[in-house]
CSV table of C-alpha atoms in Angstrom, one decimal:
chain,number,residue,atom,x,y,z
A,29,MET,CA,158.8,137.2,60.3
A,30,ARG,CA,157.8,133.5,60.6
A,31,PHE,CA,155.8,132.1,57.7
A,32,PHE,CA,153.5,129.1,58.1
A,33,SER,CA,150.7,127.5,56.0
A,34,LEU,CA,147.4,126.1,57.1
A,35,ALA,CA,145.7,123.4,55.1
A,36,THR,CA,142.1,123.3,56.0
A,37,CYS,CA,139.6,121.2,54.1
A,38,SER,CA,136.0,122.0,53.2
A,39,LEU,CA,134.4,119.1,51.5
A,40,VAL,CA,131.3,119.4,49.4
A,41,VAL,CA,130.3,116.1,47.7
A,42,PHE,CA,128.7,116.7,44.3
A,43,ALA,CA,128.5,113.2,42.9
A,44,LEU,CA,126.3,110.2,43.2
A,45,PRO,CA,128.5,107.1,43.5
A,46,LEU,CA,130.6,105.7,40.8
A,47,GLN,CA,130.7,102.0,41.6
A,48,GLY,CA,132.9,99.1,40.7
A,49,ALA,CA,136.0,99.4,38.5
A,50,ALA,CA,134.9,102.8,37.2
A,51,ALA,CA,135.5,104.2,40.7
A,52,ASP,CA,139.3,103.7,40.3
A,53,SER,CA,139.6,104.3,36.6
A,54,ASN,CA,139.6,108.1,36.5
A,55,PRO,CA,135.9,108.8,36.4
A,56,HIS,CA,135.2,112.1,34.5
A,57,PRO,CA,133.8,114.8,36.9
A,58,THR,CA,131.2,115.9,34.4
A,59,ASP,CA,129.6,112.4,34.5
A,60,ALA,CA,128.9,112.8,38.2
A,61,MET,CA,125.5,113.7,39.6
A,62,ARG,CA,124.7,115.6,42.7
A,63,LEU,CA,124.7,113.8,46.0
A,64,GLY,CA,121.5,111.9,46.7
A,65,PRO,CA,119.9,110.4,49.8
A,66,GLY,CA,121.8,107.6,51.5
A,67,VAL,CA,125.3,108.8,50.5
A,68,THR,CA,127.7,109.8,53.3
A,69,ALA,CA,130.4,112.4,52.5
A,70,PRO,CA,134.1,111.4,52.5
A,71,GLN,CA,136.0,112.4,55.6
A,72,ILE,CA,139.7,113.2,56.2
A,73,LEU,CA,141.7,110.6,58.0
A,74,LYS,CA,145.2,111.9,57.3
A,75,LYS,CA,146.3,115.3,56.2
A,76,VAL,CA,149.7,116.6,55.0
A,77,GLU,CA,150.4,120.3,55.4
A,78,PRO,CA,151.5,122.1,52.2
A,79,GLU,CA,154.6,124.4,52.3
A,80,PHE,CA,155.1,127.9,51.1
A,81,THR,CA,157.3,128.5,48.1
A,82,SER,CA,160.1,131.0,48.5
A,83,GLU,CA,158.5,133.1,45.7
A,84,ALA,CA,155.2,133.3,47.6
A,85,ARG,CA,157.0,134.3,50.8
A,86,GLU,CA,158.9,137.1,49.1
A,87,ALA,CA,155.8,138.4,47.5
A,88,LEU,CA,153.7,138.0,50.7
A,89,VAL,CA,151.1,136.0,48.7
A,90,GLN,CA,148.4,134.3,50.7
A,91,GLY,CA,145.0,133.0,49.9
A,92,THR,CA,143.0,129.8,49.2
A,93,VAL,CA,143.5,127.3,46.4
A,94,LEU,CA,140.2,125.8,45.5
A,95,LEU,CA,140.4,122.3,44.0
A,96,VAL,CA,138.0,119.8,42.7
A,97,ALA,CA,138.9,116.1,42.9
A,98,VAL,CA,137.4,112.6,42.8
A,99,ILE,CA,137.8,110.8,46.1
A,100,ASN,CA,138.1,107.2,45.0
A,101,VAL,CA,137.0,104.1,46.9
A,102,SER,CA,140.6,103.8,48.3
A,103,GLY,CA,140.2,107.2,49.9
A,104,ARG,CA,142.7,108.9,47.6
A,105,ALA,CA,142.2,112.1,45.6
A,106,GLN,CA,142.5,111.8,41.8
A,107,ASN,CA,141.6,113.8,38.8
A,108,ILE,CA,142.6,116.9,40.8
A,109,GLU,CA,141.6,120.1,39.0
A,110,ILE,CA,142.4,123.7,40.0
A,111,VAL,CA,139.3,125.9,40.2
A,112,SER,CA,140.7,129.0,41.9
A,113,PRO,CA,144.5,129.3,41.7
A,114,ILE,CA,146.9,131.6,43.6
A,115,GLY,CA,150.1,131.2,41.6
A,116,PHE,CA,153.7,131.5,42.7
A,117,GLY,CA,153.9,127.7,43.0
A,118,LEU,CA,151.3,127.4,45.7
A,119,ASP,CA,148.8,125.7,43.4
A,120,GLU,CA,151.3,122.9,42.8
A,121,ARG,CA,152.1,122.7,46.5
A,122,ALA,CA,148.4,122.3,47.3
A,123,ILE,CA,148.1,119.5,44.8
A,124,THR,CA,151.2,117.7,46.1
A,125,ALA,CA,149.8,117.9,49.7
A,126,LEU,CA,146.3,116.7,48.6
A,127,GLU,CA,147.8,113.7,46.8
A,128,GLN,CA,149.1,112.5,50.1
A,129,TRP,CA,145.9,113.0,52.0
A,130,LEU,CA,143.8,109.9,53.0
A,131,PHE,CA,140.0,110.0,53.2
A,132,ARG,CA,137.3,107.7,54.4
A,133,PRO,CA,135.5,107.3,51.1
A,134,ALA,CA,131.9,108.2,50.6
A,135,MET,CA,129.5,105.4,51.3
A,136,TYR,CA,126.3,104.4,49.5
A,137,ARG,CA,124.2,101.5,50.7
A,138,GLY,CA,127.0,100.3,52.8
A,139,LYS,CA,129.6,100.3,50.1
A,140,ALA,CA,132.6,102.6,49.4
A,141,VAL,CA,132.0,104.7,46.4
A,142,ALA,CA,133.8,107.5,44.5
A,143,SER,CA,132.5,111.0,44.9
A,144,LEU,CA,133.3,114.4,43.5
A,145,ALA,CA,134.5,116.9,46.2
A,146,SER,CA,135.4,120.6,46.4
A,147,ILE,CA,138.5,121.1,48.6
A,148,GLU,CA,140.0,124.3,50.0
A,149,VAL,CA,143.7,124.5,50.8
A,150,ASN,CA,144.5,127.7,52.7
A,151,PHE,CA,147.8,129.5,52.8
A,152,ARG,CA,148.2,132.2,55.4
A,153,LEU,CA,151.1,134.3,56.6
A,154,GLN,CA,151.6,135.1,60.3
A,155,SER,CA,151.4,138.8,61.2
A,156,THR,CA,150.2,139.7,57.7
A,157,PRO,CA,146.7,141.2,57.2
A,158,PHE,CA,144.3,139.0,55.3
A,159,ASN,CA,141.0,140.1,54.0
A,160,SER,CA,138.8,137.0,54.0
A,161,GLU,CA,135.9,138.8,52.3
A,162,LYS,CA,138.0,139.8,49.3
A,163,GLU,CA,139.4,136.3,49.2
A,164,GLN,CA,135.9,134.9,48.9
A,165,GLN,CA,135.2,137.3,46.1
A,166,ARG,CA,138.3,136.2,44.3
A,167,GLN,CA,137.3,132.6,44.6
A,168,ARG,CA,133.7,133.3,43.4
A,169,TYR,CA,135.2,135.2,40.4
A,170,ASN,CA,137.4,132.3,39.4
A,171,VAL,CA,134.6,129.8,39.8
A,172,ALA,CA,132.3,132.0,37.7
A,173,VAL,CA,134.9,132.4,34.9
A,174,LYS,CA,135.4,128.6,34.9
A,175,ARG,CA,131.7,128.0,34.6
A,176,LEU,CA,131.6,130.2,31.5
A,177,ASN,CA,133.3,127.3,29.7
A,178,GLY,CA,131.0,124.6,31.0
A,179,SER,CA,127.6,123.5,29.8
A,180,PRO,CA,125.0,126.1,28.7
A,181,LYS,CA,123.4,125.9,32.1
A,182,GLU,CA,126.7,126.3,34.0
A,183,ALA,CA,127.8,129.1,31.6
A,184,GLN,CA,124.6,131.0,32.3
A,185,GLU,CA,125.1,130.6,36.1
A,186,GLY,CA,128.7,131.8,35.7
A,187,ALA,CA,127.5,134.9,33.9
A,188,ARG,CA,125.0,135.6,36.6
A,189,GLN,CA,127.7,135.3,39.2
A,190,LEU,CA,129.9,137.7,37.3
A,191,GLU,CA,127.1,140.2,37.1
A,192,ALA,CA,126.6,140.0,40.9
A,193,LEU,CA,130.3,140.4,41.5
A,194,ALA,CA,130.5,143.3,39.1
A,195,LYS,CA,127.7,145.0,41.0
A,196,GLU,CA,129.8,144.5,44.2
A,197,LYS,CA,132.5,146.4,42.3
A,198,LEU,CA,135.1,143.7,42.1
A,199,PRO,CA,137.3,145.1,39.4
A,200,ALA,CA,138.0,141.9,37.4
A,201,ALA,CA,134.3,141.0,37.5
A,202,ALA,CA,133.3,144.5,36.4
A,203,TYR,CA,135.7,144.3,33.4
A,204,ALA,CA,134.5,140.8,32.5
A,205,TYR,CA,130.8,141.7,32.8
A,206,ALA,CA,131.4,144.8,30.7
A,207,TYR,CA,132.9,142.6,28.0
A,208,LEU,CA,129.9,140.3,28.1
A,209,LEU,CA,127.6,143.3,27.7
A,210,GLU,CA,129.6,144.6,24.8
A,211,GLU,CA,129.4,141.2,23.0
A,212,GLY,CA,125.8,140.5,23.9
A,213,ARG,CA,126.8,137.2,25.5
A,214,PHE,CA,124.4,135.8,28.1
A,215,PHE,CA,122.8,139.3,28.4
A,216,PRO,CA,121.2,141.8,26.0
A,217,ARG,CA,123.9,144.0,24.3
A,218,ASN,CA,124.2,147.2,26.2
A,219,LEU,CA,127.1,149.4,25.3
A,220,GLU,CA,126.2,152.2,27.7
A,221,ALA,CA,126.1,149.8,30.7
A,222,ALA,CA,129.3,148.2,29.5
A,223,GLN,CA,131.1,151.6,29.5
A,224,GLY,CA,129.9,152.2,33.1
A,225,PHE,CA,131.4,148.9,34.3
A,226,HIS,CA,134.6,149.6,32.5
A,227,VAL,CA,134.8,152.9,34.4
A,228,VAL,CA,134.1,151.0,37.7
A,229,ALA,CA,137.0,148.6,36.9
A,230,ALA,CA,139.4,151.4,35.8
A,231,ASP,CA,138.7,153.5,38.8
A,232,ALA,CA,139.6,150.5,41.0
A,233,GLY,CA,143.0,150.2,39.2
A,234,HIS,CA,142.2,147.4,36.7
A,235,GLY,CA,144.9,147.7,34.1
A,236,GLU,CA,143.0,146.3,31.1
A,237,ALA,CA,140.0,148.5,31.8
A,238,ILE,CA,142.2,151.6,32.0
A,239,SER,CA,143.7,150.5,28.7
A,240,ARG,CA,140.3,150.0,27.1
A,241,LEU,CA,139.2,153.5,28.0
A,242,ALA,CA,142.5,155.1,27.0
A,243,LEU,CA,142.5,153.4,23.6
A,244,ALA,CA,138.9,154.5,23.0
A,245,VAL,CA,140.0,158.1,23.5
A,246,LEU,CA,142.9,157.6,21.0
A,247,GLU,CA,140.6,156.0,18.5
A,248,GLN,CA,138.2,158.9,18.7
A,249,GLY,CA,141.1,161.3,18.2
A,250,ALA,CA,139.8,164.0,20.5
A,251,PRO,CA,142.2,167.0,20.3
A,252,GLY,CA,144.3,167.5,23.4
A,253,ASP,CA,143.3,164.2,25.0
A,254,GLU,CA,145.9,162.0,23.3
A,255,GLN,CA,148.8,162.7,25.7
A,256,ALA,CA,146.6,162.0,28.8
A,257,ALA,CA,145.4,158.7,27.2
A,258,ILE,CA,149.0,157.7,26.5
A,259,GLU,CA,150.0,158.4,30.1
A,260,LYS,CA,147.1,156.2,31.3
A,261,LEU,CA,148.4,153.5,29.0
A,262,ARG,CA,151.8,153.8,30.7
A,263,VAL,CA,150.1,153.4,34.1
A,264,ALA,CA,148.1,150.4,32.8
A,265,SER,CA,151.3,148.8,31.5
A,266,LEU,CA,152.9,149.0,35.0
A,267,LEU,CA,149.7,147.4,36.4
A,268,GLY,CA,150.2,144.4,34.1
A,269,SER,CA,147.9,145.3,31.2
A,270,ARG,CA,149.0,143.3,28.1
A,271,MET,CA,146.8,145.5,26.0
A,272,ALA,CA,148.8,148.6,27.1
A,273,GLN,CA,152.1,146.9,26.9
A,274,ARG,CA,151.4,145.7,23.3
A,275,TRP,CA,150.3,149.1,22.2
A,276,LEU,CA,153.2,151.0,23.7
A,277,GLY,CA,155.7,148.5,22.5
A,278,THR,CA,154.5,148.4,18.9
A,279,HIS,CA,154.0,152.1,18.6
A,280,HIS,CA,157.5,152.8,20.0
A,281,LEU,CA,158.8,150.5,17.4
A,282,THR,CA,157.0,152.2,14.5
A,283,GLY,CA,157.2,155.7,15.8
A,284,GLU,CA,153.5,156.1,15.2
A,285,GLY,CA,152.1,158.4,17.8
A,286,LEU,CA,155.2,157.9,20.0
A,287,PRO,CA,158.9,158.7,19.6
A,288,ARG,CA,160.6,155.8,17.9
A,289,ASP,CA,162.6,154.1,20.7
A,290,LYS,CA,163.7,150.5,20.4
A,291,GLN,CA,164.8,150.2,24.0
A,292,ARG,CA,161.5,151.3,25.4
A,293,ALA,CA,159.6,149.3,22.8
A,294,GLU,CA,161.4,146.1,23.9
A,295,ARG,CA,160.9,146.9,27.5
A,296,HIS,CA,157.1,147.1,27.1
A,297,LEU,CA,157.0,144.1,24.7
A,298,HIS,CA,159.0,142.0,27.1
A,299,ARG,CA,156.3,142.4,29.8
A,300,CYS,CA,153.5,141.2,27.7
A,301,ALA,CA,155.6,138.5,26.0
A,302,ALA,CA,156.4,137.1,29.4
A,303,GLN,CA,152.7,136.8,29.9
A,304,ASP,CA,152.5,134.6,26.9
A,305,ASP,CA,151.1,137.1,24.4
A,306,PRO,CA,152.1,135.7,20.9
A,307,HIS,CA,152.0,139.1,19.2
A,308,CYS,CA,154.3,140.6,21.8
A,309,GLN,CA,156.6,137.6,21.5
A,310,PHE,CA,156.7,138.1,17.7
A,311,PHE,CA,157.4,141.8,17.8
A,312,LEU,CA,160.0,141.4,20.5
A,313,GLY,CA,161.8,138.6,18.7
A,314,ARG,CA,161.7,140.6,15.4
A,315,SER,CA,163.0,143.8,17.1
A,316,MET,CA,165.8,141.9,18.8
A,317,LEU,CA,166.9,140.4,15.4
A,318,ASN,CA,166.6,143.8,13.8
A,319,GLY,CA,166.3,142.5,10.2
A,320,SER,CA,169.4,140.2,10.4
A,321,LEU,CA,169.6,136.8,8.8
A,322,SER,CA,172.3,135.3,11.0
A,323,ARG,CA,174.0,135.8,14.4
A,324,GLU,CA,177.0,137.5,12.8
A,325,ASP,CA,174.7,139.9,10.9
A,326,SER,CA,172.7,140.6,14.1
A,327,GLY,CA,175.7,141.7,16.2
A,328,LEU,CA,174.1,140.0,19.2
A,329,THR,CA,175.7,137.8,21.9
A,330,GLU,CA,174.9,134.2,21.4
A,331,ARG,CA,172.5,134.1,24.4
A,332,ARG,CA,170.6,137.2,23.3
A,333,TYR,CA,170.4,135.9,19.7
A,334,LEU,CA,169.0,132.5,20.9
A,335,GLN,CA,166.6,134.4,23.2
A,336,ALA,CA,165.2,136.3,20.2
A,337,LEU,CA,164.6,133.0,18.4
A,338,ALA,CA,163.0,131.5,21.6
A,339,TRP,CA,160.5,134.4,21.6
A,340,LEU,CA,159.7,133.6,18.0
A,341,SER,CA,159.3,130.0,18.8
A,342,LEU,CA,156.8,130.8,21.5
A,343,ALA,CA,154.9,133.1,19.1
A,344,GLU,CA,154.8,130.3,16.5
A,345,ALA,CA,153.4,127.9,19.2
A,346,GLY,CA,150.8,130.6,19.9
A,347,GLY,CA,149.6,130.3,16.3
A,348,LEU,CA,151.6,133.0,14.5
A,349,GLN,CA,153.1,131.4,11.3
A,350,SER,CA,154.8,134.7,10.5
A,351,ALA,CA,157.1,134.0,13.4
A,352,ALA,CA,158.1,130.6,11.9
A,353,VAL,CA,158.8,132.3,8.5
A,354,LEU,CA,161.0,134.9,10.2
A,355,ALA,CA,162.9,132.4,12.3
A,356,ARG,CA,163.4,129.7,9.6
A,357,PRO,CA,166.7,131.0,8.0
A,358,HIS,CA,168.2,131.5,11.5
A,359,ARG,CA,167.3,128.0,12.6
A,360,GLU,CA,168.6,126.4,9.5
A,361,ALA,CA,172.1,127.7,10.4
A,362,LEU,CA,172.0,126.4,14.0
A,363,GLY,CA,173.4,123.2,15.5
A,364,THR,CA,171.6,120.7,17.6
A,365,LYS,CA,172.8,122.1,20.9
A,366,GLN,CA,171.7,125.6,20.0
A,367,LEU,CA,168.3,124.4,19.0
A,368,GLU,CA,168.0,122.6,22.3
A,369,TRP,CA,169.0,125.7,24.1
A,370,ILE,CA,166.3,127.7,22.3
A,371,GLN,CA,163.7,125.1,23.6
A,372,ARG,CA,165.0,125.4,27.1
A,373,LEU,CA,164.9,129.2,27.0
A,374,ALA,CA,161.4,129.2,25.7
A,375,GLY,CA,160.3,127.3,28.8
A,376,GLN,CA,162.0,129.8,31.1
A,377,LEU,CA,160.9,133.0,29.5
A,378,ILE,CA,157.2,132.7,30.3
A,379,GLN,CA,156.1,134.2,33.6
A,380,LYS,CA,154.1,131.2,34.9
A,381,GLU,CA,153.1,132.9,38.2
A,382,HIS,CA,150.8,135.8,37.6
A,383,TRP,CA,148.7,136.6,40.7
A,384,VAL,CA,146.8,139.7,41.4
A,385,PRO,CA,145.0,139.5,44.8
A,386,ALA,CA,141.5,140.8,44.8
A,387,MET,CA,142.2,142.5,48.1
A,388,ALA,CA,144.8,144.7,46.4
A,389,ASN,CA,142.0,146.2,44.2
């Protein structure tokens, strides 16, 4: 199979001009206004095609990276921000390509000006089916989620977009909208409607929605339903649900509701720890050390011992001071090279590329 990438550009200029020195001094996108009369949009003069990463090729990942950038008066993209990512290194490849593109800058009253632009970089695989409608839904979802962290007006618009996507039965949107309804954010609190959208997401295979419903059954303690709920959590764990992975891991550690099984516990915890869940990182590191205070006491190989401390280091960085307390006596006995190794391991343990295509749902 031959793989290739297409870099197509769709420019939407949002900004009124940023003139003079400010145009080349990293103007902040939120300071820009919408395009007004008399401003011509930037145009592409030179385009460099991005390349697939080997990870993306192996996983058959394709889609569109949506970027927002300031096109300065020199015709170069700066302040590049990812709005809708793909993962597997393709986001970085899109940025690298865009940095080499040359534009004719926007013009205002006969002068080159900086403008804010939305840019799409498309990655496609030859002879591999691609659902453009689902890809557009995925982009709309990512844009909506990003807007939730914007100004009150942008956040409200993002919430409305999530509602629309939820009603289109996009699983991630249905789950997010259900959460907003539960919290009473942007919409009146409606637990019954929230439950309905959790069911929509779960029926479409959304791991976190499956976990949410299964845990609700376990909390209610309905006789005879516990085992079915646990099986659903196992399915959700395989689908990437950190909620399920954390529950299964911690309960296999304690033996509460599940057989005590250290190996199974660490397998589940490793999945959510790699997704940068501080609590999973803490419980995994603690389980690996198994109450020891030194490497000799732990009986672990040096690499596994330092890996346990790397997990605790990540949990500490995630805000869990209990991880720092647990790791302190171990770190105090280590040399400089071992501490440096822990730092390098911590950077390697996190699964940076986590991509679930909307079309798969």
